[in-house]
Short mmCIF file of C-alpha atoms and ligand atoms in Angstrom, two decimals:
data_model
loop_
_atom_site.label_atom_id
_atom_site.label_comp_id
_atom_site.label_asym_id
_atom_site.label_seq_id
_atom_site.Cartn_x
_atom_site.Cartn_y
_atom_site.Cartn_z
CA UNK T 1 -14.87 -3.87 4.71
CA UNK T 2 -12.22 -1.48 3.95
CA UNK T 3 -13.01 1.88 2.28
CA UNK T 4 -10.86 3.79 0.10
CA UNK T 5 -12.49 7.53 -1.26
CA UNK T 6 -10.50 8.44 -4.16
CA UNK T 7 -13.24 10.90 -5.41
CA UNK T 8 -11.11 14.04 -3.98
CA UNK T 9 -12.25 16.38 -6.95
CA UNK T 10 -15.63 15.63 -6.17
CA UNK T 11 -14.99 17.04 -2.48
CA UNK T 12 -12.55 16.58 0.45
CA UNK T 13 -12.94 15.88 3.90
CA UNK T 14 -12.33 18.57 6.46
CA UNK T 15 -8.44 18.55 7.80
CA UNK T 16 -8.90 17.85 11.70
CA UNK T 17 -6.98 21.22 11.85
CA UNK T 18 -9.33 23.03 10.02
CA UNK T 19 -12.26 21.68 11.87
CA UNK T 20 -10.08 22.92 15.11
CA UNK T 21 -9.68 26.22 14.04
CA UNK T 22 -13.85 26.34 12.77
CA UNK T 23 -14.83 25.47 15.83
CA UNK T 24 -15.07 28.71 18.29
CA UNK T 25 -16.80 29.88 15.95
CA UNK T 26 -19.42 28.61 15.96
CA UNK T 27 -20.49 29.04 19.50
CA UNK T 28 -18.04 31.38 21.75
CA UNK T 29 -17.31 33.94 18.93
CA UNK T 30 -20.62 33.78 16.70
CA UNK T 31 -20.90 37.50 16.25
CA UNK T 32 -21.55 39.15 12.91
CA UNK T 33 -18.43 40.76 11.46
CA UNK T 34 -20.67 44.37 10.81
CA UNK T 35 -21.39 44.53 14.57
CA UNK T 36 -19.13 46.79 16.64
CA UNK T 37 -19.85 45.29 19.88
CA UNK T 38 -16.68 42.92 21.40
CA UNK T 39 -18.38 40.05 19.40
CA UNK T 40 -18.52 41.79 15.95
CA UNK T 41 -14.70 42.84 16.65
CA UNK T 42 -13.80 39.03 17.30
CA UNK T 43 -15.86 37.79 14.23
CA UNK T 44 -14.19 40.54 12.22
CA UNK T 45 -10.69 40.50 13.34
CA UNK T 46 -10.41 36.44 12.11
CA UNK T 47 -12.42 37.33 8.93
CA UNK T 48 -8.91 39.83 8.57
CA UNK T 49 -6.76 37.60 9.43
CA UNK T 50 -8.22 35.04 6.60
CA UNK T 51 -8.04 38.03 4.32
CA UNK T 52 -4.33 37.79 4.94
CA UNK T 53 -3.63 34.38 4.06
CA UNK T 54 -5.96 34.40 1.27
CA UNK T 55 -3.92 37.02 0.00
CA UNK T 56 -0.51 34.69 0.42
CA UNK T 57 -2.03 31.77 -0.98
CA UNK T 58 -3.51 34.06 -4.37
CA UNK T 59 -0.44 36.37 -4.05
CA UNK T 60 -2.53 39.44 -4.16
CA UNK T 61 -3.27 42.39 -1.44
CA UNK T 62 -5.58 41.63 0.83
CA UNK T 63 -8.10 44.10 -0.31
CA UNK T 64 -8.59 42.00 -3.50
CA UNK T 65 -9.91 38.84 -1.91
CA UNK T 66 -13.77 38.71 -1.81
CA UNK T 67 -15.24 35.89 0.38
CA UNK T 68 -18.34 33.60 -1.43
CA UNK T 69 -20.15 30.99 -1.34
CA UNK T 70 -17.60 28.82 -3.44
CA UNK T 71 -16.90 27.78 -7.00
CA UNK T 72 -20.02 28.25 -8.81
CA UNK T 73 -20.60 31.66 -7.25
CA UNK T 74 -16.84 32.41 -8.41
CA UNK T 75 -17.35 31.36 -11.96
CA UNK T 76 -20.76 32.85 -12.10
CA UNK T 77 -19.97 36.30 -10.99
CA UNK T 78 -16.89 36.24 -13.50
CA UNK T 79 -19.26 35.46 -16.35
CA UNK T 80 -22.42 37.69 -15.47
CA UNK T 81 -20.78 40.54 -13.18
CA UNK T 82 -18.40 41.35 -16.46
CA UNK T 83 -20.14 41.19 -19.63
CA UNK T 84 -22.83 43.52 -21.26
CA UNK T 85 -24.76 43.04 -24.42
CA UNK T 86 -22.79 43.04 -27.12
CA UNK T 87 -20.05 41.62 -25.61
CA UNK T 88 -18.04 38.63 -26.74
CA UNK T 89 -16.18 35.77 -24.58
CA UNK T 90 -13.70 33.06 -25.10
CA UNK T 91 -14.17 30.16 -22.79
CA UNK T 92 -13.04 26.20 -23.54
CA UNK T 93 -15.16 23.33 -24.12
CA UNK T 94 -14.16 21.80 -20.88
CA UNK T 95 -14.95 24.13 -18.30
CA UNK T 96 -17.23 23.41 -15.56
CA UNK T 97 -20.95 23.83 -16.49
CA UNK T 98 -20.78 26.71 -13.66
CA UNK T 99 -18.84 28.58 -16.38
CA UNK T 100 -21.10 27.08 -19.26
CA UNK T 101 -24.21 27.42 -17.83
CA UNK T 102 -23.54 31.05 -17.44
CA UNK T 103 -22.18 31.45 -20.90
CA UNK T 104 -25.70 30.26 -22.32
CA UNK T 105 -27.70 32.37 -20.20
CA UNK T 106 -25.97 35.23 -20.90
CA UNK T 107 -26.05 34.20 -25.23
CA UNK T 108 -30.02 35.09 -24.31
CA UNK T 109 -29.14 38.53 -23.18
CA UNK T 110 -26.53 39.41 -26.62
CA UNK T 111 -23.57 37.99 -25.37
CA UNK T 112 -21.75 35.69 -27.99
CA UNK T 113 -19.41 33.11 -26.67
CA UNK T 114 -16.12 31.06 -28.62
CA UNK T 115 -16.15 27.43 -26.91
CA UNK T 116 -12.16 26.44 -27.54
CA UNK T 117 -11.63 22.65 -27.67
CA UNK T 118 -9.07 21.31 -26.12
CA UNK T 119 -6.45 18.89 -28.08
CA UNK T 120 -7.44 15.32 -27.89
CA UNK T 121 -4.42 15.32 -24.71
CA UNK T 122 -7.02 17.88 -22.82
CA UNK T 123 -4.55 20.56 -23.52
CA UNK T 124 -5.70 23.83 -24.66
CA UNK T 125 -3.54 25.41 -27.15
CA UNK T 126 -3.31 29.36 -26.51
CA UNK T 127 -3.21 29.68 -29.96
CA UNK T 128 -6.39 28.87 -30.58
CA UNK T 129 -7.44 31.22 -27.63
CA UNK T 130 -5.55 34.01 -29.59
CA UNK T 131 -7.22 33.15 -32.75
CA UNK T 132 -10.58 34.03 -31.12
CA UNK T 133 -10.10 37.21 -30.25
CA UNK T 134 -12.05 39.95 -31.72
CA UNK T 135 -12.63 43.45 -31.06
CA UNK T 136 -15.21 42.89 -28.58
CA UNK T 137 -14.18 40.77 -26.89
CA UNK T 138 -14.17 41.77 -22.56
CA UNK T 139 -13.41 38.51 -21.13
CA UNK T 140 -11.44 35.22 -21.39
CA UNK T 141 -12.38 32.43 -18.91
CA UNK T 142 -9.90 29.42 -18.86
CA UNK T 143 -9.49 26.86 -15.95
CA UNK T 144 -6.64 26.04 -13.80
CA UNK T 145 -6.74 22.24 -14.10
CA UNK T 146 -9.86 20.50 -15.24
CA UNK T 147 -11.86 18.66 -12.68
CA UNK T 148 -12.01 15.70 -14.57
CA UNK T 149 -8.77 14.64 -16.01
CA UNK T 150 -6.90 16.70 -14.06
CA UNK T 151 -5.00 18.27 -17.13
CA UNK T 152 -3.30 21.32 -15.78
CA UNK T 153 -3.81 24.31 -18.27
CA UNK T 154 -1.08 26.81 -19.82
CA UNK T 155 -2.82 29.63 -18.09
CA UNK T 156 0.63 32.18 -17.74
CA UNK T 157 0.45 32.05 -21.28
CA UNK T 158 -3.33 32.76 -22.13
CA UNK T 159 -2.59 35.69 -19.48
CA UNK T 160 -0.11 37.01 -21.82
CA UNK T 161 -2.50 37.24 -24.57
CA UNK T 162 -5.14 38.43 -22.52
CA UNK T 163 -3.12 41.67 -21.15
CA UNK T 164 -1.74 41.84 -25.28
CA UNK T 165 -5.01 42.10 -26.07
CA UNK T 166 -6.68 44.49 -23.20
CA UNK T 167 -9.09 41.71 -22.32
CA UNK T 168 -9.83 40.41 -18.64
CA UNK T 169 -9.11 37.01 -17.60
CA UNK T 170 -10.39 34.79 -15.57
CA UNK T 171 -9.15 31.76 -13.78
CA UNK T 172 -11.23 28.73 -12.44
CA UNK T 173 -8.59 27.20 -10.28
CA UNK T 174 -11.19 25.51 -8.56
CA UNK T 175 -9.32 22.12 -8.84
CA UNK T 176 -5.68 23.56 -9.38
CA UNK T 177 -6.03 25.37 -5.57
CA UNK T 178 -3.89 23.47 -2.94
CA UNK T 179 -2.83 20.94 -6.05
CA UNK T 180 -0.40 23.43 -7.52
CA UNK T 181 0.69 27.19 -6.41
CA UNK T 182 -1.37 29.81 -6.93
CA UNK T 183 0.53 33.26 -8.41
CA UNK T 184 -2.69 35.53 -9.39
CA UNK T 185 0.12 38.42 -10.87
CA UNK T 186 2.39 35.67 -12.81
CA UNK T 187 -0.64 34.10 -14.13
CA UNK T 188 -1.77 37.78 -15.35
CA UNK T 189 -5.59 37.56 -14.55
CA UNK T 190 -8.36 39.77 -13.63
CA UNK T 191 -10.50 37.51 -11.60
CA UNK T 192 -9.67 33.92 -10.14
CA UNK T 193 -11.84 31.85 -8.03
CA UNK T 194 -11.42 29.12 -5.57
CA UNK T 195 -13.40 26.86 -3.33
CA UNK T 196 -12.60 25.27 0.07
CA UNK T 197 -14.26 22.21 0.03
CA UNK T 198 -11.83 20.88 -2.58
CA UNK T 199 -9.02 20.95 -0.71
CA UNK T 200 -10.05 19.80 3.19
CA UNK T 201 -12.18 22.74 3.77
CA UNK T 202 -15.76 23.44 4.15
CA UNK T 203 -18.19 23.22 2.16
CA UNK T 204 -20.41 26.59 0.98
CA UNK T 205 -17.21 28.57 1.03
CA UNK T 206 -14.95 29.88 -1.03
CA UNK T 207 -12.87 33.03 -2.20
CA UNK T 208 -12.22 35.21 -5.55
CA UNK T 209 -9.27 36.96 -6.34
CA UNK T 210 -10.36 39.92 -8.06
CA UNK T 211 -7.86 42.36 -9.21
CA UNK T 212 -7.97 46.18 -8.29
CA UNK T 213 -10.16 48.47 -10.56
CA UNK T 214 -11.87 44.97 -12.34
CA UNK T 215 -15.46 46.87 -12.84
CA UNK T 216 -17.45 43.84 -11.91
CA UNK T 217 -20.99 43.81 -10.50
CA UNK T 218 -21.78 41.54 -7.80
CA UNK T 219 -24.04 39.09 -8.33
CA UNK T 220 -25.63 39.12 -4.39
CA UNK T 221 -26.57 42.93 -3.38
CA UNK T 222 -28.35 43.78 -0.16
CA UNK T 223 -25.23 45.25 2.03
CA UNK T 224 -21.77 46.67 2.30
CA UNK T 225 -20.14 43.82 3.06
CA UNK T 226 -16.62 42.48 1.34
CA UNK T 227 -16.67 46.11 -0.07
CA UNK T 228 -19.56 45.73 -1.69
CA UNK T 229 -18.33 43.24 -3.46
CA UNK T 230 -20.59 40.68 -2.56
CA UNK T 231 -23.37 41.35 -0.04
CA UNK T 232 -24.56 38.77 2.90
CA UNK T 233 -23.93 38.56 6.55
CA UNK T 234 -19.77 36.49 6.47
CA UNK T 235 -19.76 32.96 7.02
CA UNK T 236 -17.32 33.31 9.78
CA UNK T 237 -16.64 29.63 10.47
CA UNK T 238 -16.28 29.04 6.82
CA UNK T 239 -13.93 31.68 6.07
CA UNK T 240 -11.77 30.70 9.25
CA UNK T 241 -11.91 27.09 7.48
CA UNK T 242 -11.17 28.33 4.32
CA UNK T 243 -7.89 30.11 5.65
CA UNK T 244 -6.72 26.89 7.19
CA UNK T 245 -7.35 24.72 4.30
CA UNK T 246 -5.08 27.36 2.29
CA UNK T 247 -2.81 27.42 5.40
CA UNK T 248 -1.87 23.73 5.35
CA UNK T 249 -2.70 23.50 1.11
CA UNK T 250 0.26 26.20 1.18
CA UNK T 251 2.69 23.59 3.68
CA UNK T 252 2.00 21.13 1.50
CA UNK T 253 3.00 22.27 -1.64
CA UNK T 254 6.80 22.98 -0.23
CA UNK T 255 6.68 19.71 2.24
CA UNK T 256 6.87 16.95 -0.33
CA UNK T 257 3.40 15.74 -0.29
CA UNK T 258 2.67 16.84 -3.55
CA UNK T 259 5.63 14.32 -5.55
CA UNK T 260 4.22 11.45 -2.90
CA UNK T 261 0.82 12.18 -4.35
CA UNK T 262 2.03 11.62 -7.75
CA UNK T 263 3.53 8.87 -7.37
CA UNK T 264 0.79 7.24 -5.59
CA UNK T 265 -1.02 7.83 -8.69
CA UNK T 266 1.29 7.20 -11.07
CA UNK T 267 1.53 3.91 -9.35
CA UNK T 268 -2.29 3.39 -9.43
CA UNK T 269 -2.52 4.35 -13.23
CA UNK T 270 0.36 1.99 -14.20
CA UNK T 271 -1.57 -0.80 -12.05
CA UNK T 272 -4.62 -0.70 -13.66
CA UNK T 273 -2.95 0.20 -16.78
CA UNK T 274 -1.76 -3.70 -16.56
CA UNK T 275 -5.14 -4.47 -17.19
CA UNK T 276 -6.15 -5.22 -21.33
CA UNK T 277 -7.86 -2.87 -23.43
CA UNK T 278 -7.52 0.19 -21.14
CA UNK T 279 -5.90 3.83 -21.36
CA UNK T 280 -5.34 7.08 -20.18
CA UNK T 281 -7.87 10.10 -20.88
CA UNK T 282 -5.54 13.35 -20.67
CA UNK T 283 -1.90 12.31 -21.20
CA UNK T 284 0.11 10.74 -23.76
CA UNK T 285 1.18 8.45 -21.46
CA UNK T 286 1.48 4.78 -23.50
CA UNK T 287 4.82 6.77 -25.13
CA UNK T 288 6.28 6.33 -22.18
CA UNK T 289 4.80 2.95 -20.80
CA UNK T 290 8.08 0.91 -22.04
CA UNK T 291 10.44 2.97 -18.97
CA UNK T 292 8.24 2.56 -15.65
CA UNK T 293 11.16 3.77 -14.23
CA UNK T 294 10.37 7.40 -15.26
CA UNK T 295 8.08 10.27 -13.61
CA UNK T 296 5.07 9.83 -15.59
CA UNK T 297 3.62 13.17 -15.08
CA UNK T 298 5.79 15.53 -16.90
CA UNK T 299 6.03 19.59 -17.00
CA UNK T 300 7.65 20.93 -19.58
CA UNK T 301 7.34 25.08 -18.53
CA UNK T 302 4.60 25.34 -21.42
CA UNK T 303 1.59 25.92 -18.52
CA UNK T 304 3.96 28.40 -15.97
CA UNK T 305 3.79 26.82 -13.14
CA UNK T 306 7.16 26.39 -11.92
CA UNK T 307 8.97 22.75 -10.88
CA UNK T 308 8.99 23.29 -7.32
CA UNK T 309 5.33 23.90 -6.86
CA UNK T 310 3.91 21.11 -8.45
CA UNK T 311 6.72 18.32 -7.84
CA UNK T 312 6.89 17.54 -11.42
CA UNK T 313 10.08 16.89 -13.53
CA UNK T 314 11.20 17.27 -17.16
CA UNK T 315 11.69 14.01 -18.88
CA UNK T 316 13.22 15.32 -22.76
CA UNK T 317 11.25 14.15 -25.27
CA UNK T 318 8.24 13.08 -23.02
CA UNK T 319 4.95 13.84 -24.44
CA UNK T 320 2.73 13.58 -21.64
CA UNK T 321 0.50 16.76 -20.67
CA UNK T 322 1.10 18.61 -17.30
CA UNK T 323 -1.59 17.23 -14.55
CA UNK T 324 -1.90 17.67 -10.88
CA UNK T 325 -0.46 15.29 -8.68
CA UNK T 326 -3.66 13.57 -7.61
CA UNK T 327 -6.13 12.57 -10.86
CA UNK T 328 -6.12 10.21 -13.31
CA UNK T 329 -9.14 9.69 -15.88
CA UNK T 330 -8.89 6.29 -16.84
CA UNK T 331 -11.11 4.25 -20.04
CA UNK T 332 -12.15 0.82 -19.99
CA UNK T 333 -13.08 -1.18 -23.17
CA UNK T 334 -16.15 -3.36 -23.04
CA UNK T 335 -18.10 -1.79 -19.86
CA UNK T 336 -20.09 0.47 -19.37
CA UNK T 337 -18.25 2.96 -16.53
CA UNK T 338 -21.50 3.70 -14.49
CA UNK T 339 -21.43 -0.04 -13.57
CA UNK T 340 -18.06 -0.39 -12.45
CA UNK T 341 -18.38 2.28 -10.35
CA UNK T 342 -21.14 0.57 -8.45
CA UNK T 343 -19.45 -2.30 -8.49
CA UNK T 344 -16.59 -0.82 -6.72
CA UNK T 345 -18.58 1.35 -4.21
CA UNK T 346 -20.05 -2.41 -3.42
CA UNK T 347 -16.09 -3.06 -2.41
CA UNK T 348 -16.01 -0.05 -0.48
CA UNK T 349 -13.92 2.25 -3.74
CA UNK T 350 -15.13 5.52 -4.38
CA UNK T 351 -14.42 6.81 -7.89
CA UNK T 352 -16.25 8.71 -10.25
CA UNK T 353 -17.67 7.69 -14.04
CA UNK T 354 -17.19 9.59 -17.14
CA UNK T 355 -21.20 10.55 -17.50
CA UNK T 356 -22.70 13.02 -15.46
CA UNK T 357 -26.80 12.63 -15.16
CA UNK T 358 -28.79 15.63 -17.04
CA UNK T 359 -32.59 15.68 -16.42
CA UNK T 360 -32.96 12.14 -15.63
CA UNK T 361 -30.53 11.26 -18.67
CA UNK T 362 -27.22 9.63 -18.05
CA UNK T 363 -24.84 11.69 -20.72
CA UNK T 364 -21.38 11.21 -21.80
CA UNK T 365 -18.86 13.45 -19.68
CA UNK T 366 -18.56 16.81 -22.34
CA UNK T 367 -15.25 17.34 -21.42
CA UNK T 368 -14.31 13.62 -22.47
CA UNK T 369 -16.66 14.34 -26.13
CA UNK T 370 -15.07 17.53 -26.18
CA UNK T 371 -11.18 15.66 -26.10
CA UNK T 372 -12.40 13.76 -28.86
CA UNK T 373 -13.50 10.36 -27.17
CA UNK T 374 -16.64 8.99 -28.54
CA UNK T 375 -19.73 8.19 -26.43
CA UNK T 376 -18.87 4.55 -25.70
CA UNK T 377 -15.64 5.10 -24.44
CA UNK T 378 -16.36 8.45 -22.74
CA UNK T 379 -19.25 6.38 -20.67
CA UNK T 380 -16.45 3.69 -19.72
CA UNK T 381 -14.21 6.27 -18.42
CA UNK T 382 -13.80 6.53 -14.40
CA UNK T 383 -11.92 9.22 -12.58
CA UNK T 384 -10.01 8.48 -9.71
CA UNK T 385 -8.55 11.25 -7.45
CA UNK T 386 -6.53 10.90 -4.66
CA UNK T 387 -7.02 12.47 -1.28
CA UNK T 388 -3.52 14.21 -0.12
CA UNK T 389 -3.90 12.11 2.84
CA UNK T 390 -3.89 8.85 0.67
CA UNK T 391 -1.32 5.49 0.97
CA UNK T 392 0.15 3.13 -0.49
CA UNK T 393 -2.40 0.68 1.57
CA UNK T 394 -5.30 2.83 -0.47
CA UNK T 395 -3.56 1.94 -3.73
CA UNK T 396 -2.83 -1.12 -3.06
CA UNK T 397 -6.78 -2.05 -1.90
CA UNK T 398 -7.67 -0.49 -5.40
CA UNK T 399 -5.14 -2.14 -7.39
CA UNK T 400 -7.03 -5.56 -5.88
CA UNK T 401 -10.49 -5.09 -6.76
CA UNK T 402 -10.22 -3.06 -10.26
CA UNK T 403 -8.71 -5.82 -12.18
CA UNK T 404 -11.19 -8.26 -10.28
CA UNK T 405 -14.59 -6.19 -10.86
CA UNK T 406 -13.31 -6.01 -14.57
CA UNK T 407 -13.12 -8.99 -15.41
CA UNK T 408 -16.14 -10.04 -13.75
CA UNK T 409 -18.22 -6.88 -15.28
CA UNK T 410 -16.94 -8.07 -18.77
CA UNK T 411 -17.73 -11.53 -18.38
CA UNK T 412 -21.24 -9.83 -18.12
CA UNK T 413 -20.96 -7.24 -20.34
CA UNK T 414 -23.27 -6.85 -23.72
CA UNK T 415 -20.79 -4.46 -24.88
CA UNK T 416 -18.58 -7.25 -24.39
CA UNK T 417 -20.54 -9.55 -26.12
CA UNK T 418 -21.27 -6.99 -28.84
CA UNK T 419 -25.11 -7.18 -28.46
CA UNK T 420 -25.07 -3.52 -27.80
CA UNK T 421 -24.42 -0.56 -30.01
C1 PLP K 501 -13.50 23.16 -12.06
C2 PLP K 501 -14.63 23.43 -11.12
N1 PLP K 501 -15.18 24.66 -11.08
C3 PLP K 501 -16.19 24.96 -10.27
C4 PLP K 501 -16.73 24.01 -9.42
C5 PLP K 501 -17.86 24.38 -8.51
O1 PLP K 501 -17.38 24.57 -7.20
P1 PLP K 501 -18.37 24.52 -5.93
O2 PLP K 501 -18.66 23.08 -5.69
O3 PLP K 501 -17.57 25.14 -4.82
O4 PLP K 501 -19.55 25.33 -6.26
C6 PLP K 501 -16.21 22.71 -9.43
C7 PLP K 501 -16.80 21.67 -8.60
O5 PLP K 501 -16.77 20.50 -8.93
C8 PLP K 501 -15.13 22.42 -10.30
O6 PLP K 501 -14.59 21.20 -10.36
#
């Protein structure tokens, strides 16, 4: 049976170039970066040299790239190495629950957090971030593009209120890394974080941008290692992985496989568009349905993040929301979203639903709720994301056994049948 994985925000597999430049070390050049023996040098001198194009791919000086142990560890040291009692901080609704999670442990220890909700698009309105503000406020934490729906957020302008208002900022570009270019200065935040095993690298590894003189406090102590930054003996081959991932995520985004991407899925969401009683989650896209012929992904300059790096063009007097190239979040009437996605994995489709499970419970995605969806459609919502190796041979596999596994799922379905509530 073929198999198509278009679960990319979920994780990626390693590039075969990345796994070529992991692999000495490993074995031949396994020493620990803090030894100064020939092995320490050759462990430390590649953990520089991934400093380096860290720093290209963030645009920041090497000396403000700390190594970690991804995403979660980014987020989390944002949220608990910044803010004190008494603090306040603006977040969104739709962040990832490594940002959330953090926000409520820290409302235990008399820090107060604004949730912002996004529009029912999955747009953030930096208005509404500026409305929040208040006097004691330290920290503003907004992502990149949300893992989800893909929804790319106007971060360069929640930057601008941030340095207005002599607040930090922090960026999860956790799912915008290697999707769209990364510009740490233009963006005007504090702290960003990124992590490799969402764009071909490994996994248990990832980086933080964290701008000179930030006074954060590392959450992992024990050692002087990334300048104290973040204690814990350097996961060599990771960090060598993570360099080439943002090596070839940098080629990419100049080499034209980011407008391919698109219109891979642009093609996919039109396809399964076809099919009745369906619609986009994040987009206005059924304004535009009527001329096929246009780019459906549109970026208007309201987000910063300029033409060439994302492959997207201006269509006047589109509505449609800035995404990356590779996700669409896609509703279904009359199923419930948890079966179709076993009913694709059965024909060898990976996707994702629109519920996550929460001790035991299967709950509506919050960043669907929080766009304004209700719980039946949010549960018949599946994500698809395209690897940026994907073809038109992937699509068109998908394209074959969506409309068939809906129609057959419906034919089932209670909600169908209106037996269930
Ligand atoms: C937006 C976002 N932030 C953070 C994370 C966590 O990253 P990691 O898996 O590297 O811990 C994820 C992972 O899904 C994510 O999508």
């Amino acid at each position: 049976m073929r198999r198509v994985y278009m679960d990319a925000n979920a994780t990626t597999p390693l590039l075969p170039e990345v796994m070529e430049a992991m692999r000495p070390y490993w074995m031949e050049h396994f020493g620990n970066a803090s030894s100064i023996h020939l092995h320490g040098q050759q462990a430390r001198a590649a953990v520089d040299r991934a400093r380096e194009t860290l720093a290209e791919f963030f645009n920041c000086h090497a000396a403000e790239v700390v190594f970690n142990s991804g995403g979660t560890e980014g987020d989390n040291t944002a949220i608990c190495g910044l803010l004190r009692p008494g603090d306040h901080l603006i977040t969104t609704s739709i962040e990832h629950s490594a940002i959330l999670e953090a926000a409520q442990r820290l409302a235990g220890r008399g820090v107060e957090t604004t949730y912002v909700a996004p529009a029912a698009s999955g747009l953030i309105d930096p208005e509404e971030i500026r409305r929040a503000l208040r006097p004691e406020t330290r920290l503003i934490s907004v992502m990149l593009a949300n893992n989800e729906t893909g929804v790319l957020q106007p971060v360069e302008e929640i930057g601008k209120i941030a340095a207005d208002a002599g607040v930090f900022f922090h960026i999860d570009a956790v799912q915008g890394a290697g999707k769209v270019g990364l510009d740490v200065r233009r963006f005007g935040c504090h702290l960003c974080s990124i992590s490799a095993h969402k764009m071909h690298g490994p996994k248990g590894t990832g980086a933080m941008f964290v701008r000179r003189g930030t006074p954060i406090e590392p959450l992992v102590v024990g050692g002087s290692h990334e300048r104290r930054q973040r204690a814990g003996t350097e996961n060599v081959p990771g960090i060598v992985g993570l360099a080439k991932a943002a090596e070839l995520a940098m080629e990419s985004l100049e080499d034209g496989t980011i407008p391919r991407l698109a219109a891979l899925r642009d093609r996919l969401e039109a396809g399964i568009l076809k099919i009745p009683g369906t619609g986009v989650n994040g987009s206005s896209i059924p304004q535009m349905l009527g001329a096929p012929s246009l780019p459906r992904t549109c970026f208007c300059g309201k987000g910063g993040i300029p033409r060439t790096s994302t492959g997207f063009v201006h269509v006047d007097g589109c509505a449609s929301v800035p995404r990356v190239a590779n996700t669409t979040n896609i509703w279904f009437d009359q199923l419930e979203g948890e079966a179709l996605v076993i009913a694709l994995d059965l024909k060898g489709v990976a996707v994702s639903g629109g519920s996550a499970c929460h001790s035991g419970a299967t709950e509506p995605s919050h960043v669907l709720m929080a766009m304004g969806l209700d719980k039946t459609r949010a549960r018949a919502s599946l994500r698809f994301s395209l690897l940026k190796t994907a073809t038109e041979a992937d699509v068109d596999y998908v394209l074959q056994v969506v409309p068939e596994a809906v129609e057959r799922l419906r034919a089932l379905s209670p909600v169908a049948a209106g037996t269930a509530g």
